Amino acid sequence: MSEAAGPATCLAIIAGRGELPKRIAERRAEASLPYLVVVFPECWEDWMSDHPHQRHEFEKVGALFRALRKARATHIVFAGAMNRPKVRPWRADLKALGVALRALKLLGRGDDAMLRGFGQIFEEQGLRIIGPREVLGDTLTVPPGALGICGPGARDKRDAARASRIVSAMGALDIGQGAVVADGVCLSVEAIEGTDLMLSRLADLPAERRASCPPPSGVLFKGPKPGQDTRMDLPTIGERTVTGAVAAGLAGIVVAAGETVLLDGDAARRAADGAGIFVYGATPEELAAWET
């Protein structure tokens, strides 16, 4: 466990939906290290009641900062899926009024710029932001190589390389972390809807639109944006991503190895092996070699 969130610190977990914040809370509990789960109304999940937690409203940031100081929180980690907050200025406390204009401007930016801005607000309160990897270690991310029994073929590798270039180009504009390519054709790109809805949309694509690359074909690539603050938002896959790729008629999934969170890896591996598709962690060197 990283010294950044060690015995001398209380870790505040800003918890969104999904498995990741739960894993972080459980790791801290198992190690008997101090922590506090902070949750906003739309993100409440039943597991949180088994951990020290507090519910807060986005507009009551002054109350949140006071609570974190009272809890002696020194570090903070953002984990889990969270929708962009709907700011209700009439509910704001005095502290929130001071950052309201900054928050409204941030909501008009891309995800990475928005998260960096909100992170800066927390850092100005003396809180150090750490990434989930500093708590959970390398077991959090997809390792290099095949996750299960299947691996990508030559065509799949070319598609993955092209999809990775698309993600890099989109990422430079702070748009998304995923793209799907089949036989060199870009079938879909991820924007604000997220990977699951992107794959669902692709599954509904009329057959004539994929006449040149009928299922099963195509690769979903996921990786961080260029220069992304990976403390606050890493690309993520899990069993749901695998089932979504199967429903979309894809041959498999390639992700940036060591930079993509893997949720419930055993379930994801079983789902991939059962469907006969691959999940592969690619290094930058591999992606560069696959382009040729």
Short mmCIF file of C-alpha atoms in Angstrom, two decimals:
data_model
loop_
_atom_site.label_atom_id
_atom_site.label_comp_id
_atom_site.label_asym_id
_atom_site.label_seq_id
_atom_site.Cartn_x
_atom_site.Cartn_y
_atom_site.Cartn_z
CA MET A 1 0.00 0.00 0.00
CA SER A 2 1.30 3.42 -0.96
CA GLU A 3 2.67 5.65 1.78
CA ALA A 4 0.52 8.38 0.20
CA ALA A 5 -2.47 6.83 1.91
CA GLY A 6 -0.77 5.10 4.80
CA PRO A 7 -1.37 4.83 8.55
CA ALA A 8 -0.83 8.51 9.32
CA THR A 9 -3.54 9.70 6.94
CA CYS A 10 -7.31 9.68 6.79
CA LEU A 11 -8.43 9.04 3.24
CA ALA A 12 -11.63 10.65 1.97
CA ILE A 13 -13.19 8.54 -0.78
CA ILE A 14 -15.38 10.64 -3.09
CA ALA A 15 -17.55 7.71 -4.13
CA GLY A 16 -19.39 7.40 -7.39
CA ARG A 17 -21.28 4.35 -8.57
CA GLY A 18 -19.76 0.96 -9.23
CA GLU A 19 -17.23 -1.43 -7.74
CA LEU A 20 -14.14 0.78 -7.55
CA PRO A 21 -15.01 2.93 -4.50
CA LYS A 22 -16.22 -0.20 -2.72
CA ARG A 23 -12.88 -1.93 -3.35
CA ILE A 24 -10.99 1.07 -1.99
CA ALA A 25 -13.16 1.22 1.15
CA GLU A 26 -12.78 -2.52 1.73
CA ARG A 27 -9.00 -2.31 1.31
CA ARG A 28 -8.77 0.46 3.91
CA ALA A 29 -11.05 -1.45 6.28
CA GLU A 30 -9.01 -4.66 5.90
CA ALA A 31 -5.83 -2.75 6.70
CA SER A 32 -7.45 -0.95 9.68
CA LEU A 33 -6.55 2.41 8.12
CA PRO A 34 -8.72 5.50 8.62
CA TYR A 35 -11.08 6.49 5.81
CA LEU A 36 -14.39 8.19 5.13
CA VAL A 37 -16.75 7.52 2.24
CA VAL A 38 -18.23 10.76 0.90
CA VAL A 39 -21.29 10.32 -1.30
CA PHE A 40 -23.57 12.67 -3.18
CA PRO A 41 -27.30 11.82 -3.37
CA GLU A 42 -27.40 10.31 -6.87
CA CYS A 43 -24.49 7.97 -6.09
CA TRP A 44 -25.73 6.23 -2.94
CA GLU A 45 -25.33 2.43 -2.95
CA ASP A 46 -26.26 -0.04 -0.22
CA TRP A 47 -22.68 -1.20 0.47
CA MET A 48 -21.82 2.25 1.80
CA SER A 49 -23.88 1.72 4.95
CA ASP A 50 -21.28 -0.85 6.08
CA HIS A 51 -18.51 1.78 6.08
CA PRO A 52 -17.92 5.14 7.77
CA HIS A 53 -19.72 7.49 5.44
CA GLN A 54 -21.28 10.89 5.09
CA ARG A 55 -23.84 12.16 2.60
CA HIS A 56 -23.24 15.60 1.16
CA GLU A 57 -24.78 17.89 -1.43
CA PHE A 58 -22.69 19.39 -4.20
CA GLU A 59 -23.95 22.88 -3.34
CA LYS A 60 -22.96 22.54 0.32
CA VAL A 61 -19.22 22.46 -0.30
CA GLY A 62 -18.55 24.50 2.82
CA ALA A 63 -20.19 21.83 4.96
CA LEU A 64 -18.19 19.19 3.11
CA PHE A 65 -14.86 20.91 3.74
CA ARG A 66 -15.72 21.38 7.43
CA ALA A 67 -16.61 17.69 7.69
CA LEU A 68 -13.34 16.65 6.07
CA ARG A 69 -11.35 18.83 8.45
CA LYS A 70 -13.26 17.37 11.41
CA ALA A 71 -12.48 13.87 10.15
CA ARG A 72 -8.80 14.92 9.81
CA ALA A 73 -8.77 13.88 6.19
CA THR A 74 -5.47 14.66 4.52
CA HIS A 75 -5.84 12.75 1.26
CA ILE A 76 -8.70 12.33 -1.17
CA VAL A 77 -9.42 9.82 -3.94
CA PHE A 78 -12.10 10.09 -6.61
CA ALA A 79 -13.54 6.71 -7.61
CA GLY A 80 -16.57 5.44 -9.48
CA ALA A 81 -18.96 6.74 -12.12
CA MET A 82 -20.61 10.06 -11.45
CA ASN A 83 -22.83 12.24 -13.61
CA ARG A 84 -22.02 15.88 -14.09
CA PRO A 85 -23.65 17.66 -11.16
CA LYS A 86 -26.63 19.93 -11.66
CA VAL A 87 -25.75 23.06 -9.77
CA ARG A 88 -28.68 24.56 -7.79
CA PRO A 89 -27.37 27.99 -6.75
CA TRP A 90 -30.30 28.67 -4.42
CA ARG A 91 -29.14 25.77 -2.21
CA ALA A 92 -25.52 26.90 -2.02
CA ASP A 93 -23.86 27.70 1.30
CA LEU A 94 -21.52 30.69 1.67
CA LYS A 95 -18.43 28.70 0.79
CA ALA A 96 -20.10 27.32 -2.33
CA LEU A 97 -21.00 30.81 -3.48
CA GLY A 98 -17.30 31.59 -3.54
CA VAL A 99 -16.61 28.76 -6.01
CA ALA A 100 -19.95 28.78 -7.85
CA LEU A 101 -18.69 30.76 -10.84
CA ARG A 102 -15.64 28.52 -11.12
CA ALA A 103 -17.82 25.41 -10.93
CA LEU A 104 -20.21 26.64 -13.64
CA LYS A 105 -17.30 27.35 -15.96
CA LEU A 106 -15.83 23.92 -15.27
CA LEU A 107 -19.10 22.19 -16.19
CA GLY A 108 -18.74 23.62 -19.68
CA ARG A 109 -15.39 21.91 -20.26
CA GLY A 110 -14.37 18.39 -21.22
CA ASP A 111 -14.25 15.70 -18.55
CA ASP A 112 -10.52 15.91 -17.87
CA ALA A 113 -10.45 19.71 -17.67
CA MET A 114 -13.54 19.66 -15.45
CA LEU A 115 -12.06 17.10 -13.07
CA ARG A 116 -8.73 18.93 -12.91
CA GLY A 117 -10.58 22.10 -11.98
CA PHE A 118 -12.62 20.46 -9.24
CA GLY A 119 -9.49 18.74 -7.99
CA GLN A 120 -7.78 22.10 -7.67
CA ILE A 121 -10.63 23.32 -5.47
CA PHE A 122 -10.01 20.42 -3.09
CA GLU A 123 -6.25 20.93 -3.19
CA GLU A 124 -6.72 24.56 -2.18
CA GLN A 125 -8.25 23.20 1.04
CA GLY A 126 -5.02 21.36 1.85
CA LEU A 127 -6.15 17.94 0.59
CA ARG A 128 -3.77 15.85 -1.47
CA ILE A 129 -5.38 14.02 -4.39
CA ILE A 130 -4.19 10.47 -5.01
CA GLY A 131 -5.25 7.95 -7.63
CA PRO A 132 -6.97 4.62 -7.00
CA ARG A 133 -3.75 2.86 -8.04
CA GLU A 134 -1.98 4.37 -5.03
CA VAL A 135 -4.46 2.53 -2.80
CA LEU A 136 -5.02 -0.71 -4.70
CA GLY A 137 -1.69 -1.08 -6.49
CA ASP A 138 -1.01 -2.72 -9.85
CA THR A 139 -3.77 -5.31 -9.31
CA LEU A 140 -6.24 -2.56 -10.24
CA THR A 141 -5.30 -2.36 -13.91
CA VAL A 142 -5.21 -4.68 -16.92
CA PRO A 143 -1.73 -6.24 -17.22
CA PRO A 144 0.06 -6.66 -20.55
CA GLY A 145 -1.08 -9.59 -22.65
CA ALA A 146 -4.25 -11.62 -23.02
CA LEU A 147 -6.65 -11.68 -20.09
CA GLY A 148 -8.14 -15.04 -21.11
CA ILE A 149 -7.60 -17.83 -23.59
CA CYS A 150 -8.18 -15.77 -26.74
CA GLY A 151 -5.86 -13.22 -28.32
CA PRO A 152 -6.08 -10.76 -31.21
CA GLY A 153 -5.21 -11.79 -34.76
CA ALA A 154 -3.35 -9.69 -37.33
CA ARG A 155 -6.52 -7.91 -38.52
CA ASP A 156 -7.58 -7.23 -34.94
CA LYS A 157 -4.20 -5.73 -34.13
CA ARG A 158 -4.43 -3.34 -37.07
CA ASP A 159 -7.92 -2.33 -35.98
CA ALA A 160 -6.74 -1.79 -32.39
CA ALA A 161 -3.86 0.38 -33.55
CA ARG A 162 -6.17 2.54 -35.66
CA ALA A 163 -8.68 2.83 -32.81
CA SER A 164 -5.90 3.90 -30.45
CA ARG A 165 -4.92 6.68 -32.86
CA ILE A 166 -8.55 7.83 -32.97
CA VAL A 167 -8.69 7.91 -29.16
CA SER A 168 -5.47 9.93 -29.06
CA ALA A 169 -6.87 12.42 -31.57
CA MET A 170 -10.17 12.74 -29.70
CA GLY A 171 -8.40 12.89 -26.37
CA ALA A 172 -6.40 15.91 -27.46
CA LEU A 173 -9.78 17.69 -27.58
CA ASP A 174 -10.83 16.14 -24.23
CA ILE A 175 -13.67 14.13 -25.79
CA GLY A 176 -13.50 10.41 -25.00
CA GLN A 177 -11.47 7.33 -24.09
CA GLY A 178 -12.81 4.70 -26.48
CA ALA A 179 -13.33 3.91 -30.16
CA VAL A 180 -14.38 0.89 -32.22
CA VAL A 181 -12.75 0.01 -35.54
CA ALA A 182 -13.55 -2.94 -37.82
CA ASP A 183 -11.47 -3.69 -40.92
CA GLY A 184 -10.07 -0.18 -40.72
CA VAL A 185 -13.52 1.44 -40.56
CA CYS A 186 -14.40 3.51 -37.48
CA LEU A 187 -17.78 2.24 -36.30
CA SER A 188 -18.19 4.28 -33.15
CA VAL A 189 -16.48 6.71 -30.80
CA GLU A 190 -17.12 7.36 -27.13
CA ALA A 191 -18.34 10.76 -26.01
CA ILE A 192 -20.31 11.80 -22.93
CA GLU A 193 -22.55 8.72 -23.05
CA GLY A 194 -19.78 6.37 -21.91
CA THR A 195 -18.64 2.98 -23.17
CA ASP A 196 -21.72 0.95 -22.28
CA LEU A 197 -24.13 3.18 -24.19
CA MET A 198 -21.68 3.48 -27.09
CA LEU A 199 -21.63 -0.32 -27.41
CA SER A 200 -25.41 -0.50 -27.06
CA ARG A 201 -25.76 2.03 -29.89
CA LEU A 202 -23.39 -0.01 -32.01
CA ALA A 203 -25.39 -3.19 -31.34
CA ASP A 204 -28.44 -1.44 -32.81
CA LEU A 205 -26.58 -0.38 -35.96
CA PRO A 206 -28.45 -1.60 -39.08
CA ALA A 207 -26.78 -4.60 -40.72
CA GLU A 208 -26.30 -2.74 -44.01
CA ARG A 209 -24.08 -0.25 -42.20
CA ARG A 210 -21.70 -3.11 -41.40
CA ALA A 211 -21.95 -4.91 -44.71
CA SER A 212 -18.20 -4.58 -45.30
CA CYS A 213 -17.30 -5.76 -41.78
CA PRO A 214 -20.07 -8.08 -40.53
CA PRO A 215 -19.99 -9.47 -36.99
CA PRO A 216 -18.00 -10.87 -35.38
CA SER A 217 -15.39 -8.29 -36.28
CA GLY A 218 -14.00 -5.09 -34.89
CA VAL A 219 -12.09 -4.04 -31.80
CA LEU A 220 -12.97 -1.73 -28.95
CA PHE A 221 -9.90 0.18 -27.79
CA LYS A 222 -9.82 2.06 -24.50
CA GLY A 223 -7.01 4.17 -23.14
CA PRO A 224 -6.34 7.45 -21.34
CA LYS A 225 -6.35 10.74 -23.19
CA PRO A 226 -2.98 12.36 -23.93
CA GLY A 227 -1.84 14.21 -20.81
CA GLN A 228 -4.87 13.07 -18.82
CA ASP A 229 -4.82 13.40 -15.03
CA THR A 230 -5.00 9.69 -14.26
CA ARG A 231 -5.40 10.33 -10.53
CA MET A 232 -9.00 11.32 -11.13
CA ASP A 233 -10.21 9.35 -14.13
CA LEU A 234 -8.79 6.19 -15.63
CA PRO A 235 -10.50 4.28 -18.45
CA THR A 236 -12.34 1.28 -17.04
CA ILE A 237 -13.59 -2.06 -18.30
CA GLY A 238 -15.34 -4.98 -16.63
CA GLU A 239 -17.78 -7.81 -17.25
CA ARG A 240 -20.39 -5.35 -18.52
CA THR A 241 -17.91 -4.08 -21.14
CA VAL A 242 -17.33 -7.65 -22.33
CA THR A 243 -21.05 -8.43 -22.62
CA GLY A 244 -21.57 -5.14 -24.42
CA ALA A 245 -18.80 -5.96 -26.90
CA VAL A 246 -20.35 -9.39 -27.54
CA ALA A 247 -23.78 -7.85 -28.13
CA ALA A 248 -22.18 -5.35 -30.53
CA GLY A 249 -20.68 -8.19 -32.54
CA LEU A 250 -17.06 -7.34 -31.84
CA ALA A 251 -14.09 -9.68 -32.02
CA GLY A 252 -12.57 -8.32 -28.84
CA ILE A 253 -11.27 -5.53 -26.64
CA VAL A 254 -7.80 -4.00 -26.47
CA VAL A 255 -6.86 -1.55 -23.73
CA ALA A 256 -3.82 0.41 -22.66
CA ALA A 257 -1.99 -2.00 -20.36
CA GLY A 258 -1.34 -0.69 -16.86
CA GLU A 259 -3.52 2.37 -17.50
CA THR A 260 -6.99 0.81 -17.67
CA VAL A 261 -8.93 -0.24 -14.59
CA LEU A 262 -10.24 -3.82 -14.58
CA LEU A 263 -13.34 -4.37 -12.46
CA ASP A 264 -14.18 -7.91 -11.36
CA GLY A 265 -11.44 -9.42 -13.49
CA ASP A 266 -12.47 -13.06 -12.95
CA ALA A 267 -16.01 -12.39 -14.16
CA ALA A 268 -14.72 -10.42 -17.15
CA ARG A 269 -12.33 -13.24 -18.05
CA ARG A 270 -15.06 -15.88 -17.80
CA ALA A 271 -17.42 -13.81 -19.92
CA ALA A 272 -14.76 -13.28 -22.60
CA ASP A 273 -13.71 -16.92 -22.69
CA GLY A 274 -17.33 -18.07 -22.76
CA ALA A 275 -18.10 -15.83 -25.72
CA GLY A 276 -14.85 -16.59 -27.54
CA ILE A 277 -13.65 -12.99 -27.66
CA PHE A 278 -10.34 -11.53 -26.50
CA VAL A 279 -9.47 -8.93 -23.89
CA TYR A 280 -5.88 -7.78 -24.32
CA GLY A 281 -3.65 -5.27 -22.54
CA ALA A 282 -1.40 -3.65 -25.14
CA THR A 283 1.78 -1.70 -24.46
CA PRO A 284 2.60 1.47 -26.42
CA GLU A 285 5.35 -0.45 -28.20
CA GLU A 286 2.89 -3.12 -29.34
CA LEU A 287 0.38 -0.58 -30.61
CA ALA A 288 3.12 1.15 -32.58
CA ALA A 289 4.24 -2.15 -34.09
CA TRP A 290 0.67 -3.12 -34.99
CA GLU A 291 0.26 -0.01 -37.14
CA THR A 292 2.62 -1.43 -39.78
#
